[in-house]
XYZ file of N, CA, C and O in Angstrom:
880
model
N 0.903 -1.131 0.062
C 0.045 -0.048 0.001
C 0.870 1.158 -0.034
O 1.783 1.247 0.670
N 0.407 2.197 -0.858
C 1.373 3.347 -1.008
C 1.218 4.228 0.227
O 0.142 4.323 0.792
N 2.378 4.850 0.647
C 2.229 5.599 1.913
C 1.413 6.996 1.376
O 1.521 7.381 0.406
N 0.681 7.441 2.351
C -0.242 8.799 2.207
C 0.755 9.931 2.353
O 1.595 9.995 3.115
N 0.525 10.805 1.421
C 1.475 12.082 1.501
C 1.099 12.808 2.754
O -0.022 12.791 3.267
N 2.306 13.404 3.198
C 2.223 14.236 4.439
C 1.458 15.546 4.056
O 1.678 16.084 2.938
N 0.649 16.078 4.965
C -0.042 17.366 4.628
C -0.429 18.097 5.820
O -0.462 17.470 7.132
N -0.356 19.367 5.813
C -0.677 20.169 6.972
C -2.153 20.450 6.984
O -2.715 20.888 5.907
N -2.804 20.284 7.977
C -4.199 20.560 8.258
C -4.345 21.775 8.985
O -3.947 21.843 10.195
N -4.989 22.843 8.388
C -5.243 24.134 9.177
C -6.460 23.980 9.859
O -7.559 23.689 9.251
N -6.574 24.319 10.969
C -7.818 24.468 11.643
C -7.722 25.643 12.908
O -6.565 25.969 13.198
N -8.815 26.079 13.191
C -9.008 27.181 14.193
C -9.202 26.508 15.577
O -9.909 25.706 15.746
N -8.317 27.023 16.405
C -8.451 26.759 17.820
C -9.701 27.440 18.389
O -9.699 28.645 18.336
N -10.728 26.775 18.736
C -11.994 27.419 19.442
C -11.548 28.224 20.507
O -10.630 27.831 21.416
N -12.043 29.563 20.697
C -11.689 30.468 21.754
C -12.479 29.937 23.057
O -13.559 29.561 22.920
N -11.655 29.971 24.113
C -12.429 29.536 25.382
C -13.652 30.320 25.634
O -13.736 31.454 25.250
N -14.601 29.547 26.063
C -16.012 30.249 26.468
C -15.816 31.539 27.428
O -16.492 32.403 27.143
N -14.853 31.326 28.274
C -14.663 32.452 29.129
C -14.138 33.688 28.389
O -14.603 34.893 28.838
N -13.291 33.532 27.391
C -12.837 34.739 26.664
C -13.836 35.329 25.906
O -14.043 36.478 25.707
N -14.770 34.409 25.265
C -15.874 34.874 24.446
C -16.793 35.662 25.246
O -17.371 36.681 24.957
N -17.054 35.161 26.473
C -17.955 35.788 27.454
C -17.474 37.024 27.888
O -18.245 38.194 27.953
N -16.132 37.174 28.306
C -15.487 38.513 28.517
C -15.813 39.481 27.490
O -15.911 40.559 27.753
N -15.276 39.092 26.213
C -15.381 39.986 25.047
C -16.856 40.527 24.880
O -17.128 41.724 24.660
N -17.877 39.632 25.104
C -19.268 40.077 24.786
C -19.584 41.083 25.836
O -20.277 42.008 25.738
N -19.245 40.675 27.201
C -19.491 41.534 28.232
C -18.939 42.875 28.100
O -19.631 43.804 28.405
N -17.659 43.003 27.678
C -16.922 44.315 27.537
C -17.754 45.219 26.477
O -17.901 46.280 26.674
N -18.120 44.557 25.437
C -18.823 45.255 24.336
C -20.202 45.646 24.878
O -20.673 46.980 24.561
N -20.900 44.881 25.680
C -22.120 45.271 26.165
C -22.020 46.403 27.189
O -22.832 47.175 27.202
N -20.961 46.226 27.892
C -20.720 47.373 28.859
C -20.488 48.751 28.252
O -21.011 49.663 28.822
N -19.689 48.615 27.354
C -19.321 49.866 26.604
C -20.543 50.497 25.861
O -20.892 51.720 25.941
N -21.423 49.660 25.145
C -22.615 49.985 24.670
C -23.561 50.719 25.673
O -24.160 51.704 25.478
N -23.746 50.000 26.784
C -24.565 50.632 27.818
C -24.104 51.965 28.400
O -25.016 52.908 28.487
N -22.793 52.039 28.537
C -22.329 53.332 29.004
C -22.604 54.491 28.022
O -22.844 55.639 28.439
N -22.291 54.188 26.717
C -22.480 55.144 25.645
C -23.980 55.643 25.634
O -24.319 56.708 25.351
N -24.826 54.596 25.884
C -26.243 54.886 25.870
C -26.610 55.882 26.925
O -27.467 56.811 26.841
N -26.170 55.545 28.209
C -26.365 56.339 29.312
C -25.815 57.827 29.169
O -26.439 58.802 29.363
N -24.600 57.987 28.575
C -24.137 59.279 28.358
C -24.804 59.892 27.245
O -25.094 61.242 27.492
N -25.363 59.279 26.213
C -26.250 60.070 25.357
C -27.624 60.597 25.922
O -27.980 61.703 25.646
N -28.155 59.756 26.780
C -29.520 59.953 27.355
C -29.195 61.118 28.341
O -30.012 61.985 28.532
N -28.104 61.124 29.184
C -27.821 62.066 30.045
C -27.615 63.466 29.449
O -28.067 64.409 29.936
N -26.953 63.390 28.354
C -26.663 64.615 27.603
C -28.013 65.282 27.339
O -28.276 66.615 27.423
N -29.007 64.591 26.764
C -30.141 65.086 26.360
C -31.034 65.599 27.736
O -31.707 66.597 27.663
N -30.968 64.660 28.722
C -31.562 64.897 29.960
C -31.095 66.350 30.623
O -32.068 67.014 31.003
N -29.852 66.431 30.728
C -29.334 67.779 31.298
C -29.618 68.876 30.547
O -29.716 70.058 31.014
N -29.546 68.813 29.153
C -29.762 69.721 28.392
C -31.242 70.405 28.450
O -31.458 71.502 28.342
N -32.192 69.331 28.620
C -33.570 69.829 28.776
C -33.909 70.368 30.053
O -34.772 71.321 30.181
N -33.435 69.556 31.187
C -34.034 69.970 32.449
C -33.000 70.539 33.436
O -33.334 70.738 34.525
N -31.719 70.639 33.151
C -30.824 71.060 34.005
C -30.364 70.062 34.955
O -30.724 68.715 34.846
N -29.466 70.371 35.894
C -29.053 69.416 36.954
C -30.156 69.096 37.895
O -30.409 67.848 38.106
N -30.630 70.145 38.596
C -31.778 69.794 39.578
C -32.924 69.024 38.975
O -33.399 68.181 39.699
N -33.146 69.444 37.843
C -34.636 68.876 37.228
C -34.248 67.515 36.501
O -35.323 66.863 36.217
N -33.034 67.255 36.278
C -32.912 65.943 35.607
C -33.181 64.687 36.546
O -33.064 64.866 37.734
N -33.650 63.805 36.075
C -34.173 62.541 36.788
C -33.426 61.247 36.318
O -33.456 60.965 35.001
N -32.819 60.652 37.181
C -31.873 59.467 36.745
C -32.780 58.324 36.197
O -32.524 57.529 35.226
N -33.932 57.995 36.822
C -34.854 56.980 36.360
C -35.267 57.335 34.807
O -35.504 56.438 34.048
N -35.600 58.651 34.526
C -35.984 58.852 33.200
C -34.818 58.787 32.206
O -35.019 58.189 31.044
N -33.636 59.164 32.673
C -32.550 58.965 31.640
C -32.200 57.526 31.430
O -31.736 57.049 30.369
N -32.279 56.724 32.528
C -32.092 55.329 32.436
C -33.060 54.611 31.484
O -32.667 53.688 30.772
N -34.268 55.111 31.723
C -35.368 54.468 30.682
C -35.023 54.798 29.202
O -35.109 53.934 28.396
N -34.522 56.033 29.065
C -34.139 56.419 27.669
C -32.944 55.662 27.168
O -32.848 55.390 25.990
N -32.020 55.251 28.076
C -30.868 54.580 27.838
C -31.166 53.006 27.699
O -30.107 52.287 27.474
N -32.388 52.654 28.075
C -32.730 51.161 28.006
C -31.830 50.409 29.051
O -31.340 49.408 28.690
N -31.710 51.078 30.237
C -31.013 50.347 31.274
C -31.798 50.653 32.548
O -32.837 51.198 32.555
N -31.106 50.329 33.630
C -31.753 50.469 35.021
C -31.040 51.731 35.717
O -29.872 52.066 35.449
N -31.730 52.170 36.524
C -31.197 53.434 37.498
C -30.062 52.827 38.167
O -28.994 53.576 38.271
N -30.026 51.493 38.737
C -28.927 50.928 39.357
C -27.774 50.882 38.476
O -26.575 51.127 39.002
N -27.896 50.616 37.207
C -26.883 50.534 36.238
C -26.061 51.813 36.101
O -24.901 51.901 35.957
N -26.957 52.887 36.087
C -26.417 54.311 35.857
C -25.498 54.536 37.040
O -24.339 55.096 36.829
N -26.026 54.303 38.171
C -25.099 54.616 39.549
C -23.917 53.581 39.621
O -22.926 53.895 40.411
N -24.033 52.445 38.769
C -22.735 51.565 38.769
C -21.554 52.181 38.006
O -20.467 52.138 38.437
N -21.974 53.050 37.104
C -21.095 53.869 36.270
C -20.552 55.236 36.909
O -19.414 55.673 36.737
N -21.589 55.955 37.410
C -21.380 57.323 38.026
C -22.088 57.347 39.378
O -23.248 56.912 39.581
N -21.202 57.890 40.372
C -21.543 57.956 41.805
C -22.747 58.639 42.095
O -23.463 58.502 43.033
N -22.951 59.666 41.263
C -24.100 60.533 41.654
C -24.543 61.212 40.236
O -23.887 61.190 39.300
N -25.729 61.940 40.464
C -26.185 62.590 39.240
C -25.283 63.819 38.904
O -24.963 64.156 37.694
N -24.692 64.387 39.821
C -23.741 65.573 39.602
C -22.397 65.034 39.077
O -21.920 65.649 38.283
N -21.910 63.880 39.489
C -20.738 63.216 38.950
C -21.023 62.953 37.386
O -20.195 63.169 36.460
N -22.328 62.509 37.024
C -22.531 62.349 35.607
C -22.595 63.576 34.847
O -22.193 63.788 33.605
N -23.265 64.746 35.431
C -23.256 65.902 34.689
C -21.852 66.493 34.478
O -21.401 66.841 33.323
N -20.893 66.336 35.390
C -19.551 66.776 35.314
C -18.844 66.091 34.192
O -18.009 66.706 33.504
N -19.173 64.721 34.191
C -18.475 64.000 33.029
C -19.007 64.537 31.654
O -18.133 64.620 30.746
N -20.203 64.768 31.644
C -20.840 65.182 30.223
C -20.327 66.587 29.932
O -19.846 66.898 28.855
N -20.176 67.488 30.904
C -19.695 68.876 30.739
C -18.164 68.669 30.461
O -17.775 69.529 29.525
N -17.521 67.950 30.867
C -16.099 67.853 30.474
C -15.952 67.485 29.146
O -15.148 68.101 28.422
N -16.656 66.417 28.651
C -16.547 66.073 27.249
C -17.094 67.216 26.335
O -16.511 67.385 25.140
N -18.257 67.868 26.660
C -18.597 68.965 25.848
C -17.672 70.183 25.772
O -17.544 70.717 24.794
N -16.936 70.486 26.929
C -16.071 71.551 26.911
C -14.870 71.145 26.000
O -14.440 71.982 25.252
N -14.497 69.929 26.064
C -13.398 69.421 25.136
C -13.821 69.603 23.638
O -12.946 70.127 22.885
N -15.088 69.325 23.493
C -15.580 69.373 22.103
C -15.542 70.781 21.551
O -15.327 71.242 20.459
N -16.006 71.551 22.380
C -16.077 73.117 22.156
C -14.731 73.802 21.906
O -14.481 74.474 20.956
N -13.845 73.281 22.820
C -12.392 73.923 22.629
C -11.851 73.508 21.141
O -11.217 74.285 20.631
N -12.036 72.167 20.878
C -11.525 71.741 19.649
C -12.221 72.343 18.394
O -11.503 72.689 17.450
N -13.485 72.562 18.459
C -14.080 73.138 17.401
C -14.188 74.660 17.237
O -14.641 75.118 16.174
N -13.789 75.382 18.186
C -13.729 76.898 18.061
C -12.409 77.486 18.257
O -12.178 78.412 19.042
N -11.434 77.111 17.367
C -10.053 77.648 17.660
C -10.225 79.024 16.887
O -10.936 79.275 16.032
N -9.444 79.905 17.436
C -9.509 81.332 17.051
C -8.286 81.888 16.334
O -7.046 81.442 16.549
N -8.531 82.507 15.205
C -7.428 83.173 14.428
C -7.526 84.748 14.775
O -8.557 85.390 14.357
N -6.749 85.236 15.468
C -6.769 86.729 16.063
C -6.769 87.636 14.698
O -7.127 88.869 15.084
N -6.281 87.172 13.635
C -6.348 88.136 12.497
C -7.725 88.074 11.768
O -7.844 88.758 10.720
N -8.567 87.229 12.175
C -9.868 87.093 11.591
C -10.911 86.946 12.634
O -11.640 85.870 12.995
N -11.237 87.986 13.580
C -12.205 87.941 14.543
C -13.638 87.812 14.156
O -14.481 87.085 14.820
N -14.017 88.490 13.064
C -15.292 88.227 12.601
C -15.551 86.780 12.131
O -16.581 86.104 12.333
N -14.526 86.133 11.575
C -14.632 84.694 11.219
C -14.812 83.769 12.435
O -15.462 82.807 12.390
N -14.144 84.264 13.500
C -14.096 83.604 14.720
C -15.567 83.501 15.239
O -16.068 82.433 15.810
N -16.237 84.783 15.309
C -17.562 84.829 15.626
C -18.465 83.928 14.921
O -19.358 83.345 15.488
N -18.209 83.814 13.479
C -18.988 82.972 12.799
C -18.814 81.409 13.097
O -19.667 80.637 13.000
N -17.622 81.096 13.384
C -17.286 79.710 14.013
C -18.175 79.364 15.171
O -18.739 78.279 15.236
N -18.192 80.256 16.109
C -18.948 80.103 17.338
C -20.403 80.017 17.119
O -21.126 79.048 17.585
N -20.975 80.877 16.209
C -22.347 80.819 15.935
C -22.567 79.552 15.213
O -23.608 78.858 15.536
N -21.772 78.982 14.239
C -22.002 77.724 13.564
C -22.173 76.572 14.718
O -22.822 75.617 14.533
N -21.060 76.587 15.581
C -21.111 75.619 16.581
C -22.512 75.452 17.356
O -22.999 74.407 17.618
N -22.844 76.537 18.027
C -23.865 76.646 18.873
C -25.343 76.296 18.012
O -26.289 75.880 18.514
N -25.174 76.757 16.705
C -26.366 76.509 15.928
C -26.418 74.999 15.634
O -27.654 74.503 15.570
N -25.471 74.333 15.428
C -25.494 72.891 15.178
C -25.610 72.179 16.470
O -26.079 71.022 16.416
N -25.224 72.574 17.640
C -25.270 71.991 18.793
C -26.125 72.854 19.795
O -25.353 73.236 20.869
N -27.284 73.051 19.611
C -27.939 73.945 20.798
C -27.999 73.343 22.157
O -28.007 74.033 23.180
N -27.960 71.909 22.281
C -27.846 71.307 23.519
C -26.587 71.760 24.349
O -26.632 71.774 25.467
N -25.486 71.866 23.506
C -24.335 72.284 24.208
C -24.436 73.546 24.921
O -23.865 73.689 26.047
N -24.850 74.552 24.308
C -25.116 75.856 24.995
C -26.087 75.849 26.207
O -25.678 76.410 27.191
N -27.064 74.993 26.097
C -28.000 74.798 27.282
C -27.277 74.060 28.405
O -27.310 74.416 29.539
N -26.363 73.036 28.120
C -25.612 72.419 29.094
C -24.788 73.343 29.939
O -24.697 73.317 31.204
N -23.965 74.147 29.095
C -23.053 75.035 29.683
C -23.901 76.083 30.632
O -23.428 76.371 31.708
N -24.934 76.523 30.084
C -25.775 77.568 30.946
C -26.265 76.962 32.263
O -26.334 77.613 33.170
N -26.773 75.775 32.250
C -27.336 75.001 33.380
C -26.284 75.092 34.294
O -26.452 75.195 35.526
N -25.127 74.705 34.006
C -24.035 74.553 34.880
C -23.627 75.939 35.541
O -23.390 75.914 36.723
N -23.746 76.881 34.831
C -23.436 78.366 35.232
C -24.499 78.762 36.396
O -24.117 79.261 37.223
N -25.757 78.321 36.010
C -26.692 78.757 36.920
C -26.922 77.977 38.184
O -27.197 78.530 39.192
N -26.642 76.617 38.074
C -26.844 75.835 39.083
C -25.661 75.468 40.161
O -25.863 75.041 41.182
N -24.431 75.545 39.463
C -23.329 75.178 40.292
C -22.668 76.232 40.950
O -22.326 77.324 40.241
N -22.455 76.194 42.329
C -21.956 77.348 42.826
C -20.360 77.193 42.677
O -19.890 76.239 42.151
N -19.605 78.308 42.823
C -18.179 78.305 42.608
C -17.575 77.127 43.245
O -16.619 76.407 42.600
N -17.903 76.837 44.363
C -17.139 75.696 45.227
C -17.530 74.296 44.614
O -16.812 73.349 44.904
N -18.641 74.219 43.770
C -18.959 73.042 43.169
C -18.427 72.833 41.673
O -18.686 71.771 41.218
N -17.870 73.705 41.152
C -17.390 73.760 39.897
C -16.390 72.573 39.692
O -15.429 72.463 40.728
N -16.406 71.800 38.695
C -15.497 70.670 38.530
C -14.227 71.225 37.921
O -14.138 71.750 36.779
N -13.062 70.968 38.559
C -11.778 71.337 38.032
C -11.465 70.889 36.747
O -10.752 71.492 35.959
N -11.852 69.687 36.595
C -11.578 68.871 35.084
C -12.186 69.600 33.958
O -11.797 69.513 32.905
N -13.360 70.451 34.188
C -14.040 71.150 33.393
C -13.559 72.641 33.456
O -13.324 73.216 32.253
N -13.282 73.293 34.594
C -12.989 74.713 34.534
C -11.583 74.884 34.179
O -11.317 75.705 33.285
N -10.667 74.133 34.505
C -9.176 74.212 34.223
C -8.943 74.072 32.589
O -8.305 75.148 32.269
N -9.503 73.274 31.829
C -9.125 73.308 30.395
C -9.904 74.552 29.819
O -9.236 75.192 28.836
N -11.071 75.011 30.220
C -11.601 76.213 29.751
C -10.859 77.487 30.185
O -10.658 78.222 29.215
N -10.502 77.551 31.460
C -9.625 78.726 31.748
C -8.255 78.748 31.046
O -7.828 79.754 30.596
N -7.626 77.529 30.778
C -6.406 77.508 30.017
C -6.722 78.026 28.682
O -5.901 78.638 27.901
N -7.838 77.505 28.025
C -8.182 78.054 26.729
C -8.394 79.441 26.544
O -7.852 80.275 25.625
N -9.037 80.096 27.735
C -9.363 81.532 27.659
C -8.005 82.201 27.772
O -7.910 83.312 27.048
N -7.135 81.849 28.629
C -5.968 82.396 28.896
C -5.155 82.458 27.545
O -4.503 83.444 27.228
N -5.122 81.235 26.858
C -4.577 81.171 25.571
C -4.882 82.203 24.678
O -4.148 82.718 23.827
N -6.379 82.306 24.480
C -6.784 83.241 23.563
C -6.574 84.558 23.805
O -6.369 85.537 23.054
N -6.533 85.024 25.166
C -6.207 86.335 25.535
C -4.938 86.689 25.107
O -4.493 87.770 24.662
N -3.928 85.685 25.341
C -2.501 85.949 24.870
C -2.316 86.028 23.355
O -1.515 86.857 22.841
N -3.159 85.409 22.634
C -3.169 85.517 21.112
C -3.649 86.894 20.810
O -3.101 87.468 19.847
N -4.573 87.336 21.474
C -5.070 88.761 21.157
C -4.121 89.876 21.529
O -3.807 90.679 20.915
N -3.316 89.655 22.652
C -2.302 90.466 23.046
C -1.092 90.479 21.878
O -0.603 91.587 21.490
N -0.827 89.315 21.477
C 0.210 89.176 20.457
C -0.242 89.854 19.122
O 0.625 90.553 18.459
N -1.465 89.669 18.725
C -2.059 90.348 17.603
C -2.025 91.888 17.807
O -1.726 92.632 16.823
N -2.235 92.415 18.978
C -2.173 93.747 19.159
C -0.721 94.271 18.909
O -0.427 95.377 18.551
N 0.285 93.659 19.561
C 1.639 93.907 19.439
C 2.007 93.982 17.875
O 2.790 94.660 17.495
N 1.380 93.075 17.126
C 1.619 93.043 15.733
C 0.949 93.937 14.805
O 1.120 94.097 13.602
N 0.033 94.869 15.548
C -0.751 95.859 14.784
C -1.858 95.199 14.046
O -2.458 96.041 13.238
N -2.410 94.119 14.569
C -3.603 93.462 13.847
C -4.795 94.069 14.521
O -6.033 93.796 13.949
N -4.864 94.360 15.825
C -5.975 94.638 16.464
C -5.515 96.107 17.272
O -4.485 96.109 17.827
N -6.620 96.880 17.465
C -6.463 98.184 18.085
C -5.914 97.923 19.469
O -6.693 97.245 20.262
N -4.830 98.576 19.883
C -4.299 98.125 21.206
C -5.110 98.800 22.375
O -4.798 98.676 23.531
N -5.910 99.714 21.985
C -6.780 100.530 22.928
C -7.713 99.480 23.754
O -8.169 99.843 24.937
N -7.990 98.383 22.966
C -8.900 97.604 23.732
C -8.100 96.590 24.627
O -6.915 96.057 24.422
N -8.759 96.162 25.766
C -8.248 95.218 26.703
C -8.602 93.859 26.089
O -9.799 93.565 25.724
N -7.718 92.911 25.892
C -8.001 91.501 25.168
C -9.176 90.875 25.830
O -9.714 90.161 25.198
N -9.163 91.048 27.106
C -10.225 90.145 27.817
C -11.642 90.809 27.468
O -12.440 89.980 27.227
N -11.717 92.116 27.383
C -12.906 92.583 26.799
C -13.302 92.244 25.387
O -14.283 92.050 24.882
N -12.229 92.170 24.551
C -12.361 91.701 23.105
C -13.000 90.362 23.157
O -13.993 90.039 22.336
N -12.468 89.498 23.875
C -12.958 88.026 23.863
C -14.282 87.949 24.421
O -15.279 87.270 24.008
N -14.663 88.689 25.512
C -16.060 88.653 26.074
C -16.957 89.222 25.208
O -18.097 88.617 25.041
N -16.673 90.308 24.428
C -17.708 90.923 23.657
C -17.948 90.063 22.444
O -18.993 89.858 21.908
N -16.869 89.411 21.862
C -17.115 88.502 20.698
C -17.957 87.415 21.046
O -18.770 86.944 20.405
N -17.691 86.686 22.237
C -18.303 85.589 22.658
C -19.860 85.965 22.838
O -20.658 85.154 22.528
N -20.002 87.156 23.358
C -21.449 87.477 23.801
C -22.221 87.748 22.364
O -23.399 87.339 22.273
N -21.563 88.417 21.400
C -22.322 88.569 20.166
C -22.429 87.315 19.520
O -23.545 87.059 18.948
N -21.435 86.518 19.382
C -21.609 85.312 18.731
C -22.728 84.303 19.297
O -23.281 83.539 18.509
N -23.104 84.419 20.658
C -24.168 83.502 21.129
C -25.380 84.206 21.484
O -26.339 83.823 22.030
N -25.492 85.400 20.749
C -26.683 86.124 20.848
C -27.952 85.266 20.484
O -29.013 85.375 21.318
N -27.979 84.497 19.509
C -29.248 83.786 19.124
C -29.266 82.613 19.927
O -30.426 82.184 20.238
N -28.097 81.968 20.313
C -28.241 80.766 21.214
C -28.897 81.206 22.453
O -29.619 80.339 23.182
N -28.449 82.276 23.133
C -29.037 82.649 24.311
C -30.326 83.359 24.333
O -30.852 83.670 25.474
N -30.735 83.693 23.239
C -32.249 84.395 23.190
C -32.986 83.703 22.152
O -33.457 84.298 21.227
N -33.527 82.381 22.478
C -34.369 81.733 21.504
C -35.637 82.343 21.121
O -36.149 82.252 20.125
N -36.070 83.179 22.219
C -37.464 83.837 22.005
C -37.313 84.875 20.909
O -38.178 85.033 20.015
N -36.154 85.442 20.687
C -35.936 86.636 19.783
C -35.746 85.700 18.408
O -36.125 86.260 17.308
N -35.066 84.714 18.508
C -34.724 83.974 17.191
C -36.110 83.394 16.679
O -36.226 83.470 15.500
N -36.951 83.124 17.533
C -38.299 82.580 17.075
C -39.114 83.803 16.256
O -39.709 83.730 15.329
N -38.955 85.014 17.042
C -39.564 86.208 16.475
C -38.937 86.578 15.214
O -39.645 87.045 14.071
N -37.550 86.347 15.070
C -36.909 86.788 13.928
C -37.331 85.868 12.717
O -37.406 86.329 11.537
N -37.717 84.632 12.856
C -38.076 83.640 11.941
C -39.399 84.273 11.412
O -39.863 83.593 10.200
N -40.126 85.085 11.869
C -41.365 85.583 11.455
C -41.309 87.081 11.023
O -42.000 87.365 10.138
N -40.571 87.759 11.836
C -40.568 89.257 11.622
C -39.451 89.843 10.778
O -39.548 91.064 10.279
N -38.295 89.075 10.686
C -37.140 89.662 10.185
C -37.278 89.909 8.556
O -38.101 89.096 8.099
N -36.664 90.962 8.017
C -36.716 91.066 6.495
C -36.270 89.888 5.767
O -36.781 89.355 4.801
N -35.163 89.208 6.222
C -34.684 88.046 5.771
C -34.701 87.057 7.001
O -33.962 87.258 8.110
N -35.596 85.969 6.977
C -35.722 85.170 7.986
C -34.859 83.968 8.118
O -34.858 83.033 9.054
N -33.747 84.014 7.309
C -32.902 82.782 7.241
C -31.779 82.844 8.306
O -31.468 83.802 8.947
N -31.299 81.645 8.682
C -30.364 81.448 9.692
C -28.987 82.337 9.086
O -28.254 82.903 9.838
N -28.786 82.147 7.817
C -27.634 82.750 7.199
C -27.600 84.324 7.378
O -26.578 84.966 7.665
N -28.868 85.003 7.377
C -29.140 86.383 7.658
C -28.605 86.729 9.123
O -27.933 87.782 9.348
N -28.913 85.917 10.068
C -28.677 86.055 11.499
C -27.048 85.981 11.622
O -26.404 86.736 12.426
N -26.484 84.957 11.104
C -25.102 84.870 10.989
C -24.450 86.045 10.383
O -23.294 86.443 11.161
N -24.914 86.443 9.379
C -24.075 87.583 8.713
C -24.257 88.987 9.535
O -23.236 89.681 9.638
N -25.493 89.066 10.240
C -25.532 90.182 11.175
C -24.483 90.305 12.183
O -23.861 91.318 12.411
N -24.332 89.161 12.860
C -23.361 89.126 14.006
C -21.778 89.158 13.537
O -21.034 89.802 14.122
N -21.577 88.563 12.308
C -20.166 88.754 11.895
C -19.976 90.175 11.538
O -18.835 90.596 11.699
N -20.930 91.031 11.044
C -20.795 92.191 10.445
C -20.581 93.179 11.681
O -19.695 94.039 11.784
N -21.277 92.766 12.779
C -21.162 93.600 14.100
C -19.669 93.443 14.600
O -19.062 94.473 15.035
N -19.254 92.358 14.756
C -17.781 92.022 15.186
C -16.727 92.833 14.131
O -15.871 93.250 14.483
N -17.166 92.601 12.870
C -16.285 93.258 11.862
C -16.082 94.830 12.039
O -15.047 95.404 12.054
N -17.216 95.474 12.582
C -17.176 96.904 12.675
C -16.370 97.081 13.993
O -15.818 98.118 14.044
N -16.506 96.308 14.931
C -15.808 96.512 16.229
C -14.237 96.073 16.121
O -13.477 96.912 16.663
N -14.101 95.048 15.521
C -12.740 94.631 15.339
C -12.439 94.194 13.831
O -12.439 92.905 13.537
N -12.279 95.103 12.984
C -12.214 94.915 11.552
C -10.776 94.064 11.315
O -9.829 93.995 12.019
N -10.999 93.194 10.157
C -9.924 92.446 9.700
C -8.720 93.481 9.241
O -9.021 94.484 8.610
N -7.509 93.035 9.532
C -6.360 93.948 9.073
C -6.362 93.904 7.558
O -6.692 92.792 6.879
N -6.071 95.062 7.023
C -6.004 95.202 5.479
C -4.622 95.282 5.030
O -3.755 95.777 5.807
């Protein structure tokens, strides 16, 4: 009888059930946590910190109240986590070019128009959290960003790009206030949609960019 040729047989070693279980569990845990964060973001934007209800956001996240507290020790801790993430997103999305302050105002307007819940989250925190309750993980990055922008403005003044008569802190505050005019006054925004000569969002944006341009014109 002829010898059978040697051959290599490829086969997969089955993954131990414990490893499969851990992988599935980790995936499920991550999904649950993400659903909680999404539901919490909506809940806090709608009702603020005091008005938010953990049982309501748990229902929206398709989980239990107990599971929410397994991830976050308190409702306030959950808010701080959401606020920290939103602050990081704001910082990343609204970088400033000191040579184009009207353009910067437009960037801020675009961000809060696309993310009105972000503005509401920030406002609730300002209203409801006392100075002693402010979360350093949220405050420090924002303060660092503000400090950096003020220094950018000072450098631009030294370079002759911005009128040096302005205090850079005032420049930043005025631009931020103008840029969030419509986000902070939704009732006037609703009226503008009916009463303005041009009811488009683009017209609102153009108006605030023009206002900043007149205060802080682009260098020619």
